[in-house]
């Protein structure tokens, strides 16, 4: 019973964090783009006269989407029409289940593993679920019997499948380096320092090329600018053209959830996951590179690591939004060529190089 | 040499350009720089500092009035003679030149032999007016000007958008150039 409650608690914590961060991203997207373009951004909605930097706009957006007309085109099976957003939303959330959001939490004489599903093949699971995102998109485009929607779906298929391959191959390098597919094990590998204790042993320092390729492909998987060809709002509106109200809102939110999930995966594989630089759980505190030591209680260590995870995820989300508001959109042929002709050979090369180097140093 | 020509140097086409990376990094640097600069100045404004530096280019209208350029063409105004009668002589110049055909003047006789006519009624339909300023330039008497700075011209129906002579005669110039 107690185990069950703990599992439910962990699930609520992770789901709440994911949803909360995705909602905050809708606000951050407006405010960040505004600041980047010398504007002010949405700031008129207020609660009890308080504007709170435009934060109430998260609520007004939801209210607006919920109260809008929910239009189903004539001749479209209503249940299929309603299914597509839910498939998209569910598939967008699921990969987060394998992400470790902390190490262990000491609680009442036992330790709680801060991960929802401790799988040996966590990385493969994440990629497998992420590749299922195409179903909701295809369904949405196909079922609404609209030519532009179908065009959007076909573009999405070309793009997501092409980049899905690269997504897997780009992670072979890190997997060889860590020697595991278990995401928690990966973070444990990174939770130490090199160069006489100065540099955290994060994946990005050993696999910079894989990081670059993975980030590019991750952005493509979220279907946002510069890879928003399935939407293409200036020409085809995209696969969710025939959706309105909260069903459209579900697609919209799914994009943000995917952004958060990509950020979580990036943080876990390349940026040390929950690990705090110089904080060592074995030593019970910070071991600073200049030789001093600061003791932290075990609960404090757990809380610091959980906070570090969210801080890193937020930072990566910020960076993804920075890219989204800086770069123009690729054409479909450019995007597909980038995926197949440049990123795929690059990631194969990276995997090969990593394997050779690991063989040479005898691991 | 037949004519002059200028040799245009083609932009370089090498792997640096092809990889997009230098351009992307430069773009990210520009946008990130704007982001942090504006974030810093907005935060400073919260604490009442650096008030003289603007963050962003947006005017928070209507709380913050927008500055007007000296050549701004505002709402119309009819000027008066020293005795309070309109300067306008109902010559129809403005009505004739108006490309939107939104000026309507009804003339009347005046006892003064040195003044030809005077308007009995003078309407400008602001919902049609395109604010071109031709009426001001056409007027031989300098009787009409567009120097009432008020761009909040809105009404609940079309008739509220029609300016009558009373309003135009009793308007004060509120233009920065005055
Ligand atoms: S500004 Fe132009 S359109 Fe408006 S009343 Fe004068 S002449 Fe007509
Ligand atoms: S041009 Fe001047 S004087 Fe002639 S009718 Fe118009 S406002 Fe009056």
CSV table of N, CA, C and O in Angstrom, one decimal, chain A residues 32 35-36 38-40 43-44 51 53 212 318-319 322-323 325-327 330 334 338, chain B residues 20-21 24 27-28 31-32 34-36 38-39 42 46 56-58 60-63:
chain,number,residue,atom,x,y,z
A,32,UNK,N,9.5,35.9,-23.6
A,32,UNK,CA,10.8,35.8,-24.1
A,32,UNK,C,10.9,36.4,-25.5
A,32,UNK,O,11.8,37.1,-25.8
A,35,UNK,N,10.8,40.1,-25.4
A,35,UNK,CA,12.0,40.8,-25.0
A,35,UNK,C,13.1,40.7,-26.1
A,35,UNK,O,13.9,41.6,-26.3
A,36,UNK,N,13.1,39.5,-26.8
A,36,UNK,CA,14.1,39.4,-27.9
A,36,UNK,C,13.8,40.4,-29.0
A,36,UNK,O,14.7,40.7,-29.7
A,38,UNK,N,12.4,43.4,-28.6
A,38,UNK,CA,12.3,44.8,-28.1
A,38,UNK,C,10.8,45.1,-27.9
A,38,UNK,O,10.4,46.3,-28.0
A,39,UNK,N,10.0,44.1,-27.5
A,39,UNK,CA,8.6,44.4,-27.2
A,39,UNK,C,8.3,44.2,-25.7
A,39,UNK,O,9.3,44.0,-24.9
A,40,UNK,N,7.1,44.3,-25.3
A,40,UNK,CA,6.8,44.1,-23.9
A,40,UNK,C,6.1,42.8,-23.7
A,40,UNK,O,6.3,42.1,-22.7
A,43,UNK,N,0.4,41.5,-21.4
A,43,UNK,CA,0.5,42.0,-20.0
A,43,UNK,C,-0.9,42.6,-19.5
A,43,UNK,O,-0.9,43.2,-18.5
A,44,UNK,N,-2.0,42.3,-20.3
A,44,UNK,CA,-3.2,43.0,-19.9
A,44,UNK,C,-4.1,42.2,-19.0
A,44,UNK,O,-5.0,42.8,-18.3
A,51,UNK,N,-1.1,42.4,-12.4
A,51,UNK,CA,-0.8,41.9,-13.7
A,51,UNK,C,0.2,40.8,-13.7
A,51,UNK,O,0.2,40.0,-14.6
A,53,UNK,N,3.3,40.2,-14.3
A,53,UNK,CA,4.2,40.0,-15.5
A,53,UNK,C,3.4,39.2,-16.6
A,53,UNK,O,4.1,38.4,-17.3
A,212,UNK,N,25.1,18.3,-30.4
A,212,UNK,CA,24.7,19.2,-31.4
A,212,UNK,C,23.6,18.5,-32.3
A,212,UNK,O,22.5,19.1,-32.6
A,318,UNK,N,14.6,27.3,-22.3
A,318,UNK,CA,14.9,28.7,-22.6
A,318,UNK,C,15.7,28.7,-23.9
A,318,UNK,O,15.4,29.5,-24.8
A,319,UNK,N,16.7,27.9,-24.0
A,319,UNK,CA,17.5,27.9,-25.2
A,319,UNK,C,16.7,27.4,-26.4
A,319,UNK,O,16.9,28.0,-27.5
A,322,UNK,N,14.8,30.2,-27.5
A,322,UNK,CA,15.7,31.2,-28.2
A,322,UNK,C,15.9,30.8,-29.6
A,322,UNK,O,15.9,31.7,-30.5
A,323,UNK,N,16.1,29.5,-29.9
A,323,UNK,CA,16.3,29.1,-31.2
A,323,UNK,C,15.1,29.3,-32.0
A,323,UNK,O,15.1,29.7,-33.2
A,325,UNK,N,12.8,31.4,-31.8
A,325,UNK,CA,12.5,32.8,-32.1
A,325,UNK,C,13.6,33.5,-32.9
A,325,UNK,O,13.5,34.7,-33.1
A,326,UNK,N,14.7,32.7,-33.2
A,326,UNK,CA,15.8,33.4,-33.9
A,326,UNK,C,15.8,32.9,-35.4
A,326,UNK,O,16.1,33.7,-36.3
A,327,UNK,N,15.6,31.6,-35.6
A,327,UNK,CA,15.9,31.1,-36.9
A,327,UNK,C,14.6,31.1,-37.8
A,327,UNK,O,13.5,30.9,-37.3
A,330,UNK,N,13.0,26.1,-42.3
A,330,UNK,CA,13.6,25.4,-43.5
A,330,UNK,C,12.5,25.1,-44.5
A,330,UNK,O,11.3,24.9,-44.1
A,334,UNK,N,15.0,21.1,-47.9
A,334,UNK,CA,16.2,21.4,-47.1
A,334,UNK,C,16.2,20.6,-45.8
A,334,UNK,O,17.2,20.0,-45.4
A,338,UNK,N,18.8,17.9,-44.8
A,338,UNK,CA,19.6,18.1,-43.6
A,338,UNK,C,19.6,16.8,-42.8
A,338,UNK,O,20.7,16.3,-42.3
B,20,UNK,N,25.8,26.5,-41.8
B,20,UNK,CA,24.9,27.4,-41.1
B,20,UNK,C,25.4,27.8,-39.7
B,20,UNK,O,24.8,28.7,-39.2
B,21,UNK,N,26.3,27.0,-39.2
B,21,UNK,CA,26.6,27.2,-37.7
B,21,UNK,C,27.1,28.6,-37.4
B,21,UNK,O,26.5,29.2,-36.4
B,24,UNK,N,24.1,30.9,-37.5
B,24,UNK,CA,23.1,30.6,-36.4
B,24,UNK,C,23.6,31.1,-35.1
B,24,UNK,O,22.9,31.8,-34.3
B,27,UNK,N,23.2,34.8,-35.0
B,27,UNK,CA,21.8,35.2,-34.7
B,27,UNK,C,21.4,35.0,-33.3
B,27,UNK,O,20.8,35.8,-32.7
B,28,UNK,N,21.8,33.9,-32.7
B,28,UNK,CA,21.5,33.6,-31.3
B,28,UNK,C,22.1,34.6,-30.4
B,28,UNK,O,21.5,35.0,-29.4
B,31,UNK,N,19.9,37.9,-30.6
B,31,UNK,CA,18.6,37.8,-29.9
B,31,UNK,C,18.8,37.7,-28.4
B,31,UNK,O,18.1,38.3,-27.7
B,32,UNK,N,19.8,36.9,-28.0
B,32,UNK,CA,20.1,36.7,-26.6
B,32,UNK,C,20.5,38.0,-26.0
B,32,UNK,O,20.1,38.4,-24.9
B,34,UNK,N,19.7,41.0,-27.0
B,34,UNK,CA,18.4,41.8,-26.8
B,34,UNK,C,17.7,41.4,-25.6
B,34,UNK,O,17.1,42.2,-24.8
B,35,UNK,N,17.5,40.0,-25.5
B,35,UNK,CA,16.7,39.5,-24.4
B,35,UNK,C,17.3,39.9,-23.0
B,35,UNK,O,16.6,40.5,-22.2
B,36,UNK,N,18.6,39.8,-22.8
B,36,UNK,CA,19.2,40.1,-21.5
B,36,UNK,C,19.2,41.6,-21.3
B,36,UNK,O,19.0,42.0,-20.2
B,38,UNK,N,17.0,43.8,-22.4
B,38,UNK,CA,15.7,44.3,-22.1
B,38,UNK,C,15.3,43.7,-20.7
B,38,UNK,O,14.6,44.4,-19.9
B,39,UNK,N,15.6,42.5,-20.4
B,39,UNK,CA,15.3,41.9,-19.1
B,39,UNK,C,15.9,42.7,-18.0
B,39,UNK,O,15.3,43.1,-17.0
B,42,UNK,N,14.1,46.3,-17.9
B,42,UNK,CA,12.8,46.1,-17.3
B,42,UNK,C,12.8,45.9,-15.8
B,42,UNK,O,12.1,46.5,-15.0
B,46,UNK,N,11.4,48.3,-12.6
B,46,UNK,CA,10.6,47.8,-11.4
B,46,UNK,C,11.1,48.5,-10.1
B,46,UNK,O,10.3,48.8,-9.2
B,56,UNK,N,12.8,48.1,-24.9
B,56,UNK,CA,11.8,47.8,-25.9
B,56,UNK,C,11.4,49.1,-26.6
B,56,UNK,O,11.9,50.2,-26.2
B,57,UNK,N,10.6,49.0,-27.6
B,57,UNK,CA,10.2,50.2,-28.3
B,57,UNK,C,8.7,50.4,-28.2
B,57,UNK,O,8.1,51.3,-28.9
B,58,UNK,N,8.0,49.7,-27.3
B,58,UNK,CA,6.5,49.7,-27.2
B,58,UNK,C,6.1,50.8,-26.3
B,58,UNK,O,6.7,51.0,-25.2
B,60,UNK,N,3.1,52.0,-23.9
B,60,UNK,CA,2.0,51.3,-23.2
B,60,UNK,C,0.8,52.2,-23.3
B,60,UNK,O,0.3,52.6,-22.3
B,61,UNK,N,0.3,52.4,-24.5
B,61,UNK,CA,-0.9,53.2,-24.7
B,61,UNK,C,-2.1,52.5,-24.1
B,61,UNK,O,-2.1,51.2,-24.3
B,62,UNK,N,-3.1,53.0,-23.5
B,62,UNK,CA,-3.3,54.5,-23.2
B,62,UNK,C,-2.6,55.0,-22.0
B,62,UNK,O,-2.7,56.2,-21.8
B,63,UNK,N,-2.0,54.2,-21.2
B,63,UNK,CA,-1.4,54.8,-20.0
B,63,UNK,C,-0.2,55.7,-20.3
B,63,UNK,O,0.0,56.7,-19.6
